Amino acid sequence: AAGYQVGSRVRIGSAAAAILDTAKTEDVDAILMGTRGRSGLPGFIGSVARRVAHSARVPVILVRDGMRMPRAMGTILRVLLPVDGSSHSDGAVEQTVRWARWLGSSHARILHVTAPLTVLELIGPPHRDAIELRAGTAAERAASKAKSILAGAGLAHDAATETAKDVAEAIVGNARDFDLI
């Protein structure tokens, strides 16, 4: 009804493996799938969405029941880019640049979450990791490539650092102000 060409496939076997294989053989650009959003052991063991997201060679967009695309999609979109200096986080930044036309005029927030110093690190003799953490060097190093990629593409961005025991909770807490992670 929306004007899209639709095809369907019926596969028998592991759902995650079938989705990944179909994405590969059909040469898709992205995988869009629903998720129940379960957490804990049931979500870890039984989540087809999690297995697909971790193994796919194309972007995977997960949508929970009741979620909607941002109203500003295609005009302006606030993107949260959690970074840790790894090639995976750099890849997400590069994907944001590749999607810039699709996302519309975007503003990206580069977020680095740092674990707090432990008591032992605070009272023990100084070592490089603790000194870099206190000085913000680790956060700057993690965000520097992301800043360079976004600046090179002309995309508006800023950077923030947060200290939190639970990195995932910190990302989710920051995500409330953004349209896309």
Short mmCIF file of N, CA and C in Angstrom, two decimals:
data_model
loop_
_atom_site.label_atom_id
_atom_site.label_comp_id
_atom_site.label_asym_id
_atom_site.label_seq_id
_atom_site.Cartn_x
_atom_site.Cartn_y
_atom_site.Cartn_z
N ALA A 1 0.83 -1.20 0.00
CA ALA A 1 0.00 0.00 0.00
C ALA A 1 0.87 1.26 0.00
N ALA A 2 2.07 1.18 0.56
CA ALA A 2 2.97 2.34 0.62
C ALA A 2 3.81 2.46 -0.64
N GLY A 3 3.67 1.53 -1.57
CA GLY A 3 4.40 1.63 -2.83
C GLY A 3 5.72 0.87 -2.87
N TYR A 4 5.98 0.04 -1.89
CA TYR A 4 7.22 -0.74 -1.88
C TYR A 4 7.01 -2.08 -2.56
N GLN A 5 8.06 -2.56 -3.24
CA GLN A 5 8.02 -3.92 -3.76
C GLN A 5 8.33 -4.85 -2.59
N VAL A 6 7.53 -5.89 -2.44
CA VAL A 6 7.67 -6.78 -1.30
C VAL A 6 7.92 -8.20 -1.78
N GLY A 7 8.83 -8.87 -1.14
CA GLY A 7 9.06 -10.29 -1.38
C GLY A 7 9.04 -11.00 -0.04
N SER A 8 8.90 -12.30 -0.07
CA SER A 8 8.91 -13.04 1.19
C SER A 8 9.67 -14.34 1.01
N ARG A 9 10.23 -14.81 2.09
CA ARG A 9 10.96 -16.08 2.11
C ARG A 9 10.52 -16.84 3.34
N VAL A 10 10.39 -18.14 3.21
CA VAL A 10 10.13 -19.00 4.36
C VAL A 10 11.35 -19.89 4.52
N ARG A 11 11.94 -19.85 5.69
CA ARG A 11 13.14 -20.64 5.97
C ARG A 11 12.88 -21.51 7.18
N ILE A 12 13.46 -22.67 7.20
CA ILE A 12 13.36 -23.58 8.35
C ILE A 12 14.75 -23.68 8.97
N GLY A 13 14.81 -23.51 10.29
CA GLY A 13 16.09 -23.58 10.99
C GLY A 13 16.21 -22.46 11.99
N SER A 14 17.43 -22.18 12.38
CA SER A 14 17.71 -21.11 13.33
C SER A 14 17.28 -19.77 12.74
N ALA A 15 16.46 -19.04 13.47
CA ALA A 15 15.96 -17.76 12.95
C ALA A 15 17.10 -16.79 12.67
N ALA A 16 18.02 -16.65 13.60
CA ALA A 16 19.13 -15.71 13.41
C ALA A 16 19.97 -16.10 12.20
N ALA A 17 20.29 -17.37 12.06
CA ALA A 17 21.10 -17.83 10.93
C ALA A 17 20.36 -17.60 9.61
N ALA A 18 19.04 -17.83 9.60
CA ALA A 18 18.25 -17.64 8.39
C ALA A 18 18.21 -16.16 7.99
N ILE A 19 18.05 -15.28 8.98
CA ILE A 19 18.01 -13.85 8.70
C ILE A 19 19.36 -13.39 8.15
N LEU A 20 20.44 -13.81 8.79
CA LEU A 20 21.78 -13.41 8.35
C LEU A 20 22.09 -13.95 6.96
N ASP A 21 21.71 -15.19 6.69
CA ASP A 21 21.96 -15.79 5.38
C ASP A 21 21.15 -15.08 4.30
N THR A 22 19.89 -14.78 4.59
CA THR A 22 19.05 -14.07 3.63
C THR A 22 19.59 -12.68 3.35
N ALA A 23 20.04 -11.99 4.40
CA ALA A 23 20.61 -10.65 4.22
C ALA A 23 21.82 -10.71 3.30
N LYS A 24 22.61 -11.77 3.44
CA LYS A 24 23.81 -11.92 2.61
C LYS A 24 23.44 -12.25 1.17
N THR A 25 22.57 -13.24 0.98
CA THR A 25 22.24 -13.66 -0.39
C THR A 25 21.42 -12.62 -1.13
N GLU A 26 20.61 -11.84 -0.42
CA GLU A 26 19.80 -10.80 -1.05
C GLU A 26 20.55 -9.47 -1.16
N ASP A 27 21.77 -9.41 -0.60
CA ASP A 27 22.62 -8.21 -0.65
C ASP A 27 21.87 -6.97 -0.16
N VAL A 28 21.32 -7.08 1.06
CA VAL A 28 20.54 -5.97 1.62
C VAL A 28 21.48 -4.89 2.17
N ASP A 29 20.96 -3.67 2.30
CA ASP A 29 21.72 -2.55 2.84
C ASP A 29 21.59 -2.44 4.35
N ALA A 30 20.50 -2.96 4.90
CA ALA A 30 20.27 -2.90 6.35
C ALA A 30 19.23 -3.95 6.71
N ILE A 31 19.20 -4.31 7.98
CA ILE A 31 18.21 -5.24 8.51
C ILE A 31 17.39 -4.47 9.53
N LEU A 32 16.08 -4.44 9.35
CA LEU A 32 15.16 -3.80 10.27
C LEU A 32 14.32 -4.89 10.89
N MET A 33 14.36 -4.99 12.22
CA MET A 33 13.59 -6.06 12.85
C MET A 33 13.06 -5.63 14.21
N GLY A 34 11.99 -6.24 14.60
CA GLY A 34 11.40 -5.97 15.90
C GLY A 34 12.13 -6.72 16.98
N THR A 35 12.00 -6.22 18.21
CA THR A 35 12.58 -6.89 19.36
C THR A 35 11.65 -6.70 20.54
N ARG A 36 11.62 -7.68 21.41
CA ARG A 36 10.79 -7.58 22.62
C ARG A 36 11.47 -6.74 23.69
N GLY A 37 12.78 -6.53 23.55
CA GLY A 37 13.50 -5.74 24.54
C GLY A 37 13.71 -6.45 25.85
N ARG A 38 13.73 -7.78 25.83
CA ARG A 38 13.94 -8.53 27.07
C ARG A 38 15.37 -8.35 27.53
N SER A 39 15.55 -8.38 28.84
CA SER A 39 16.90 -8.27 29.39
C SER A 39 17.16 -9.45 30.29
N GLY A 40 18.35 -9.50 30.84
CA GLY A 40 18.72 -10.59 31.73
C GLY A 40 18.97 -11.87 30.97
N LEU A 41 18.92 -12.97 31.67
CA LEU A 41 19.22 -14.28 31.08
C LEU A 41 18.29 -14.66 29.94
N PRO A 42 16.95 -14.46 30.06
CA PRO A 42 16.10 -14.82 28.92
C PRO A 42 16.46 -14.05 27.65
N GLY A 43 16.76 -12.76 27.77
CA GLY A 43 17.14 -11.97 26.61
C GLY A 43 18.48 -12.37 26.06
N PHE A 44 19.40 -12.72 26.94
CA PHE A 44 20.74 -13.10 26.50
C PHE A 44 20.71 -14.43 25.75
N ILE A 45 19.98 -15.39 26.27
CA ILE A 45 19.95 -16.73 25.67
C ILE A 45 19.06 -16.76 24.43
N GLY A 46 17.87 -16.14 24.51
CA GLY A 46 16.90 -16.33 23.45
C GLY A 46 16.74 -15.21 22.46
N SER A 47 17.56 -14.19 22.53
CA SER A 47 17.32 -13.03 21.69
C SER A 47 17.86 -13.22 20.28
N VAL A 48 16.95 -13.41 19.33
CA VAL A 48 17.33 -13.51 17.93
C VAL A 48 17.89 -12.16 17.49
N ALA A 49 17.25 -11.08 17.92
CA ALA A 49 17.70 -9.74 17.54
C ALA A 49 19.13 -9.49 17.98
N ARG A 50 19.47 -9.89 19.20
CA ARG A 50 20.84 -9.69 19.69
C ARG A 50 21.84 -10.49 18.86
N ARG A 51 21.50 -11.73 18.52
CA ARG A 51 22.42 -12.55 17.72
C ARG A 51 22.59 -11.96 16.32
N VAL A 52 21.52 -11.46 15.73
CA VAL A 52 21.61 -10.84 14.40
C VAL A 52 22.45 -9.57 14.49
N ALA A 53 22.17 -8.73 15.48
CA ALA A 53 22.89 -7.45 15.61
C ALA A 53 24.39 -7.67 15.79
N HIS A 54 24.77 -8.71 16.51
CA HIS A 54 26.19 -8.96 16.75
C HIS A 54 26.90 -9.62 15.58
N SER A 55 26.15 -10.25 14.68
CA SER A 55 26.80 -11.00 13.61
C SER A 55 26.60 -10.42 12.22
N ALA A 56 25.71 -9.48 12.08
CA ALA A 56 25.39 -8.94 10.75
C ALA A 56 26.54 -8.13 10.18
N ARG A 57 26.65 -8.13 8.87
CA ARG A 57 27.67 -7.35 8.16
C ARG A 57 27.09 -6.04 7.63
N VAL A 58 25.81 -5.79 7.90
CA VAL A 58 25.14 -4.55 7.52
C VAL A 58 24.51 -3.98 8.79
N PRO A 59 24.15 -2.71 8.79
CA PRO A 59 23.51 -2.13 9.97
C PRO A 59 22.21 -2.86 10.32
N VAL A 60 21.98 -3.02 11.61
CA VAL A 60 20.76 -3.65 12.12
C VAL A 60 20.02 -2.59 12.93
N ILE A 61 18.79 -2.33 12.56
CA ILE A 61 17.96 -1.36 13.26
C ILE A 61 16.91 -2.15 14.04
N LEU A 62 16.96 -2.04 15.37
CA LEU A 62 16.04 -2.77 16.23
C LEU A 62 14.94 -1.83 16.71
N VAL A 63 13.70 -2.28 16.59
CA VAL A 63 12.55 -1.47 16.95
C VAL A 63 11.70 -2.25 17.94
N ARG A 64 11.48 -1.63 19.12
CA ARG A 64 10.58 -2.25 20.10
C ARG A 64 9.17 -1.77 19.84
N ASP A 65 8.21 -2.52 20.34
CA ASP A 65 6.80 -2.18 20.20
C ASP A 65 6.55 -0.77 20.74
N GLY A 66 5.85 0.03 19.98
CA GLY A 66 5.50 1.37 20.41
C GLY A 66 6.50 2.44 20.00
N MET A 67 7.66 2.04 19.45
CA MET A 67 8.64 3.03 19.03
C MET A 67 8.21 3.65 17.71
N ARG A 68 8.61 4.90 17.52
CA ARG A 68 8.30 5.60 16.28
C ARG A 68 9.57 6.24 15.76
N MET A 69 9.63 6.43 14.46
CA MET A 69 10.74 7.17 13.88
C MET A 69 10.64 8.59 14.37
N PRO A 70 11.77 9.26 14.57
CA PRO A 70 11.72 10.65 15.03
C PRO A 70 10.95 11.51 14.04
N ARG A 71 10.17 12.44 14.56
CA ARG A 71 9.39 13.33 13.70
C ARG A 71 10.27 14.14 12.77
N ALA A 72 11.47 14.42 13.23
CA ALA A 72 12.38 15.28 12.45
C ALA A 72 13.21 14.49 11.44
N MET A 73 12.95 13.19 11.30
CA MET A 73 13.74 12.37 10.40
C MET A 73 13.76 13.01 9.02
N GLY A 74 14.96 13.22 8.50
CA GLY A 74 15.11 13.82 7.19
C GLY A 74 15.27 15.34 7.24
N THR A 75 15.03 15.95 8.41
CA THR A 75 15.23 17.39 8.53
C THR A 75 16.38 17.67 9.50
N ILE A 76 16.24 17.27 10.74
CA ILE A 76 17.35 17.37 11.69
C ILE A 76 17.21 16.22 12.68
N LEU A 77 18.31 15.63 13.01
CA LEU A 77 18.29 14.46 13.86
C LEU A 77 19.47 14.53 14.82
N ARG A 78 19.21 14.29 16.09
CA ARG A 78 20.27 14.28 17.10
C ARG A 78 20.72 12.84 17.29
N VAL A 79 22.02 12.60 17.05
CA VAL A 79 22.59 11.26 17.09
C VAL A 79 23.57 11.17 18.25
N LEU A 80 23.41 10.15 19.09
CA LEU A 80 24.34 9.89 20.19
C LEU A 80 25.33 8.83 19.72
N LEU A 81 26.62 9.16 19.80
CA LEU A 81 27.67 8.24 19.35
C LEU A 81 28.57 7.86 20.53
N PRO A 82 28.22 6.80 21.26
CA PRO A 82 29.10 6.35 22.34
C PRO A 82 30.40 5.82 21.73
N VAL A 83 31.54 6.27 22.25
CA VAL A 83 32.83 5.82 21.73
C VAL A 83 33.70 5.31 22.86
N ASP A 84 34.55 4.35 22.51
CA ASP A 84 35.54 3.85 23.47
C ASP A 84 36.92 3.75 22.84
N GLY A 85 37.07 4.28 21.63
CA GLY A 85 38.35 4.23 20.95
C GLY A 85 38.57 2.97 20.13
N SER A 86 37.60 2.06 20.15
CA SER A 86 37.74 0.81 19.40
C SER A 86 37.37 1.00 17.93
N SER A 87 37.75 0.04 17.11
CA SER A 87 37.40 0.10 15.70
C SER A 87 35.88 -0.01 15.52
N HIS A 88 35.20 -0.69 16.46
CA HIS A 88 33.74 -0.81 16.37
C HIS A 88 33.06 0.54 16.56
N SER A 89 33.51 1.31 17.56
CA SER A 89 32.87 2.61 17.76
C SER A 89 33.24 3.57 16.63
N ASP A 90 34.46 3.49 16.12
CA ASP A 90 34.84 4.31 14.96
C ASP A 90 33.98 3.94 13.75
N GLY A 91 33.68 2.66 13.60
CA GLY A 91 32.82 2.21 12.50
C GLY A 91 31.43 2.79 12.58
N ALA A 92 30.90 2.93 13.80
CA ALA A 92 29.57 3.53 13.96
C ALA A 92 29.60 5.00 13.55
N VAL A 93 30.68 5.68 13.87
CA VAL A 93 30.83 7.09 13.48
C VAL A 93 30.91 7.18 11.95
N GLU A 94 31.68 6.31 11.33
CA GLU A 94 31.79 6.31 9.87
C GLU A 94 30.45 6.00 9.22
N GLN A 95 29.66 5.10 9.83
CA GLN A 95 28.33 4.78 9.30
C GLN A 95 27.42 6.00 9.39
N THR A 96 27.53 6.76 10.46
CA THR A 96 26.74 7.98 10.60
C THR A 96 27.04 8.94 9.45
N VAL A 97 28.30 9.06 9.08
CA VAL A 97 28.68 9.92 7.96
C VAL A 97 28.08 9.39 6.66
N ARG A 98 28.16 8.07 6.44
CA ARG A 98 27.59 7.49 5.22
C ARG A 98 26.08 7.68 5.15
N TRP A 99 25.42 7.71 6.31
CA TRP A 99 23.97 7.85 6.35
C TRP A 99 23.52 9.31 6.40
N ALA A 100 24.45 10.24 6.31
CA ALA A 100 24.12 11.66 6.52
C ALA A 100 22.98 12.13 5.62
N ARG A 101 22.96 11.75 4.36
CA ARG A 101 21.87 12.17 3.47
C ARG A 101 20.54 11.61 3.92
N TRP A 102 20.55 10.35 4.33
CA TRP A 102 19.32 9.70 4.78
C TRP A 102 18.86 10.28 6.11
N LEU A 103 19.79 10.55 7.01
CA LEU A 103 19.44 11.06 8.32
C LEU A 103 19.00 12.52 8.29
N GLY A 104 19.39 13.23 7.26
CA GLY A 104 19.09 14.65 7.20
C GLY A 104 20.17 15.43 7.94
N SER A 105 19.91 16.70 8.16
CA SER A 105 20.87 17.53 8.87
C SER A 105 20.95 17.01 10.30
N SER A 106 22.12 16.59 10.69
CA SER A 106 22.28 15.93 11.99
C SER A 106 23.24 16.69 12.89
N HIS A 107 23.05 16.50 14.16
CA HIS A 107 24.01 16.94 15.16
C HIS A 107 24.37 15.72 15.98
N ALA A 108 25.65 15.45 16.09
CA ALA A 108 26.10 14.26 16.81
C ALA A 108 26.74 14.65 18.15
N ARG A 109 26.45 13.88 19.16
CA ARG A 109 27.12 14.02 20.45
C ARG A 109 28.01 12.78 20.60
N ILE A 110 29.31 13.02 20.68
CA ILE A 110 30.26 11.95 20.94
C ILE A 110 30.30 11.78 22.45
N LEU A 111 30.03 10.58 22.93
CA LEU A 111 29.99 10.33 24.37
C LEU A 111 31.00 9.26 24.75
N HIS A 112 31.85 9.59 25.70
CA HIS A 112 32.77 8.61 26.26
C HIS A 112 32.42 8.44 27.73
N VAL A 113 32.12 7.20 28.12
CA VAL A 113 31.79 6.91 29.51
C VAL A 113 33.00 6.27 30.16
N THR A 114 33.43 6.84 31.27
CA THR A 114 34.60 6.38 31.99
C THR A 114 34.18 5.76 33.30
N ALA A 115 34.73 4.61 33.62
CA ALA A 115 34.47 3.99 34.92
C ALA A 115 35.17 4.80 36.00
N PRO A 116 34.54 4.95 37.17
CA PRO A 116 35.20 5.71 38.24
C PRO A 116 36.43 4.98 38.75
N LEU A 117 37.34 5.75 39.32
CA LEU A 117 38.52 5.14 39.93
C LEU A 117 38.10 4.31 41.13
N THR A 118 38.76 3.19 41.31
CA THR A 118 38.48 2.35 42.47
C THR A 118 39.21 2.93 43.68
N VAL A 119 38.84 2.45 44.86
CA VAL A 119 39.50 2.90 46.10
C VAL A 119 40.99 2.60 46.02
N LEU A 120 41.33 1.43 45.52
CA LEU A 120 42.74 1.04 45.41
C LEU A 120 43.50 2.00 44.49
N GLU A 121 42.86 2.39 43.38
CA GLU A 121 43.51 3.34 42.47
C GLU A 121 43.67 4.72 43.10
N LEU A 122 42.73 5.08 43.95
CA LEU A 122 42.79 6.38 44.61
C LEU A 122 43.89 6.46 45.67
N ILE A 123 44.08 5.35 46.42
CA ILE A 123 45.05 5.38 47.51
C ILE A 123 46.40 4.77 47.16
N GLY A 124 46.43 3.98 46.10
CA GLY A 124 47.67 3.32 45.71
C GLY A 124 48.61 4.28 45.00
N PRO A 125 49.80 3.80 44.74
CA PRO A 125 50.75 4.65 44.01
C PRO A 125 50.20 4.95 42.62
N PRO A 126 50.47 6.14 42.10
CA PRO A 126 49.94 6.50 40.79
C PRO A 126 50.48 5.58 39.69
N HIS A 127 49.62 5.21 38.79
CA HIS A 127 50.04 4.46 37.61
C HIS A 127 49.39 5.12 36.40
N ARG A 128 49.87 4.78 35.22
CA ARG A 128 49.48 5.47 33.99
C ARG A 128 47.97 5.50 33.77
N ASP A 129 47.28 4.36 33.95
CA ASP A 129 45.83 4.31 33.70
C ASP A 129 45.08 5.29 34.59
N ALA A 130 45.43 5.32 35.88
CA ALA A 130 44.73 6.21 36.81
C ALA A 130 45.03 7.67 36.49
N ILE A 131 46.26 7.96 36.15
CA ILE A 131 46.64 9.34 35.81
C ILE A 131 45.91 9.79 34.54
N GLU A 132 45.87 8.92 33.51
CA GLU A 132 45.17 9.27 32.26
C GLU A 132 43.68 9.45 32.50
N LEU A 133 43.12 8.61 33.39
CA LEU A 133 41.70 8.72 33.68
C LEU A 133 41.40 10.05 34.36
N ARG A 134 42.21 10.41 35.37
CA ARG A 134 42.01 11.69 36.07
C ARG A 134 42.20 12.87 35.14
N ALA A 135 43.14 12.80 34.24
CA ALA A 135 43.45 13.92 33.35
C ALA A 135 42.50 13.99 32.15
N GLY A 136 41.69 12.97 31.93
CA GLY A 136 40.79 12.96 30.78
C GLY A 136 41.47 12.54 29.49
N THR A 137 42.73 12.11 29.59
CA THR A 137 43.47 11.73 28.39
C THR A 137 42.83 10.54 27.70
N ALA A 138 42.37 9.56 28.48
CA ALA A 138 41.76 8.36 27.89
C ALA A 138 40.49 8.74 27.11
N ALA A 139 39.67 9.63 27.67
CA ALA A 139 38.45 10.05 26.99
C ALA A 139 38.77 10.81 25.71
N GLU A 140 39.75 11.70 25.79
CA GLU A 140 40.12 12.49 24.60
C GLU A 140 40.66 11.58 23.50
N ARG A 141 41.46 10.61 23.87
CA ARG A 141 42.01 9.69 22.88
C ARG A 141 40.88 8.88 22.23
N ALA A 142 39.89 8.44 23.04
CA ALA A 142 38.77 7.66 22.51
C ALA A 142 37.91 8.48 21.56
N ALA A 143 37.77 9.77 21.83
CA ALA A 143 36.89 10.62 21.02
C ALA A 143 37.59 11.29 19.84
N SER A 144 38.92 11.30 19.83
CA SER A 144 39.64 12.09 18.82
C SER A 144 39.37 11.63 17.39
N LYS A 145 39.35 10.33 17.15
CA LYS A 145 39.10 9.86 15.78
C LYS A 145 37.67 10.19 15.36
N ALA A 146 36.72 10.03 16.30
CA ALA A 146 35.32 10.35 15.98
C ALA A 146 35.20 11.82 15.62
N LYS A 147 35.85 12.70 16.37
CA LYS A 147 35.82 14.14 16.07
C LYS A 147 36.38 14.41 14.68
N SER A 148 37.47 13.75 14.37
CA SER A 148 38.12 13.95 13.07
C SER A 148 37.22 13.49 11.92
N ILE A 149 36.59 12.34 12.08
CA ILE A 149 35.71 11.79 11.04
C ILE A 149 34.53 12.74 10.80
N LEU A 150 33.89 13.18 11.87
CA LEU A 150 32.72 14.06 11.74
C LEU A 150 33.12 15.42 11.18
N ALA A 151 34.24 15.98 11.65
CA ALA A 151 34.70 17.27 11.14
C ALA A 151 35.03 17.18 9.65
N GLY A 152 35.68 16.08 9.25
CA GLY A 152 36.03 15.88 7.85
C GLY A 152 34.81 15.81 6.94
N ALA A 153 33.70 15.34 7.49
CA ALA A 153 32.46 15.23 6.71
C ALA A 153 31.60 16.48 6.84
N GLY A 154 32.04 17.43 7.66
CA GLY A 154 31.27 18.65 7.85
C GLY A 154 30.03 18.48 8.70
N LEU A 155 29.97 17.44 9.53
CA LEU A 155 28.80 17.22 10.37
C LEU A 155 28.98 17.89 11.72
N ALA A 156 27.96 18.60 12.15
CA ALA A 156 28.00 19.29 13.44
C ALA A 156 28.10 18.25 14.56
N HIS A 157 28.93 18.55 15.56
CA HIS A 157 29.11 17.61 16.66
C HIS A 157 29.66 18.31 17.89
N ASP A 158 29.51 17.65 19.01
CA ASP A 158 30.17 18.07 20.23
C ASP A 158 30.56 16.78 20.96
N ALA A 159 31.23 16.93 22.07
CA ALA A 159 31.70 15.75 22.80
C ALA A 159 31.42 15.92 24.28
N ALA A 160 31.17 14.81 24.94
CA ALA A 160 30.93 14.81 26.38
C ALA A 160 31.58 13.59 26.99
N THR A 161 31.96 13.72 28.24
CA THR A 161 32.51 12.59 28.99
C THR A 161 31.70 12.44 30.26
N GLU A 162 31.43 11.22 30.62
CA GLU A 162 30.68 10.95 31.84
C GLU A 162 31.38 9.83 32.60
N THR A 163 31.34 9.92 33.91
CA THR A 163 31.88 8.86 34.75
C THR A 163 30.71 8.09 35.33
N ALA A 164 30.70 6.78 35.13
CA ALA A 164 29.61 5.95 35.62
C ALA A 164 30.09 4.52 35.83
N LYS A 165 29.53 3.85 36.82
CA LYS A 165 29.87 2.45 37.07
C LYS A 165 29.34 1.55 35.97
N ASP A 166 28.14 1.86 35.48
CA ASP A 166 27.50 1.03 34.45
C ASP A 166 27.46 1.82 33.15
N VAL A 167 28.29 1.43 32.21
CA VAL A 167 28.40 2.15 30.93
C VAL A 167 27.07 2.11 30.18
N ALA A 168 26.43 0.96 30.11
CA ALA A 168 25.16 0.84 29.38
C ALA A 168 24.10 1.76 29.96
N GLU A 169 23.99 1.82 31.28
CA GLU A 169 23.01 2.71 31.90
C GLU A 169 23.32 4.17 31.58
N ALA A 170 24.59 4.53 31.56
CA ALA A 170 24.98 5.91 31.24
C ALA A 170 24.59 6.26 29.80
N ILE A 171 24.79 5.32 28.88
CA ILE A 171 24.42 5.56 27.48
C ILE A 171 22.91 5.73 27.36
N VAL A 172 22.16 4.82 28.00
CA VAL A 172 20.69 4.91 27.95
C VAL A 172 20.22 6.22 28.58
N GLY A 173 20.83 6.63 29.69
CA GLY A 173 20.45 7.88 30.34
C GLY A 173 20.69 9.08 29.44
N ASN A 174 21.78 9.09 28.72
CA ASN A 174 22.08 10.17 27.78
C ASN A 174 21.19 10.11 26.55
N ALA A 175 20.74 8.93 26.18
CA ALA A 175 19.98 8.74 24.94
C ALA A 175 18.60 9.40 24.98
N ARG A 176 18.13 9.72 26.16
CA ARG A 176 16.80 10.33 26.27
C ARG A 176 16.70 11.65 25.50
N ASP A 177 17.82 12.32 25.31
CA ASP A 177 17.83 13.60 24.61
C ASP A 177 18.13 13.46 23.11
N PHE A 178 18.20 12.22 22.62
CA PHE A 178 18.62 12.00 21.23
C PHE A 178 17.59 11.15 20.49
N ASP A 179 17.67 11.20 19.17
CA ASP A 179 16.75 10.47 18.31
C ASP A 179 17.29 9.10 17.90
N LEU A 180 18.62 8.95 17.92
CA LEU A 180 19.23 7.74 17.40
C LEU A 180 20.54 7.48 18.13
N ILE A 181 20.80 6.23 18.46
CA ILE A 181 22.10 5.84 19.05
C ILE A 181 22.84 5.06 17.98
#
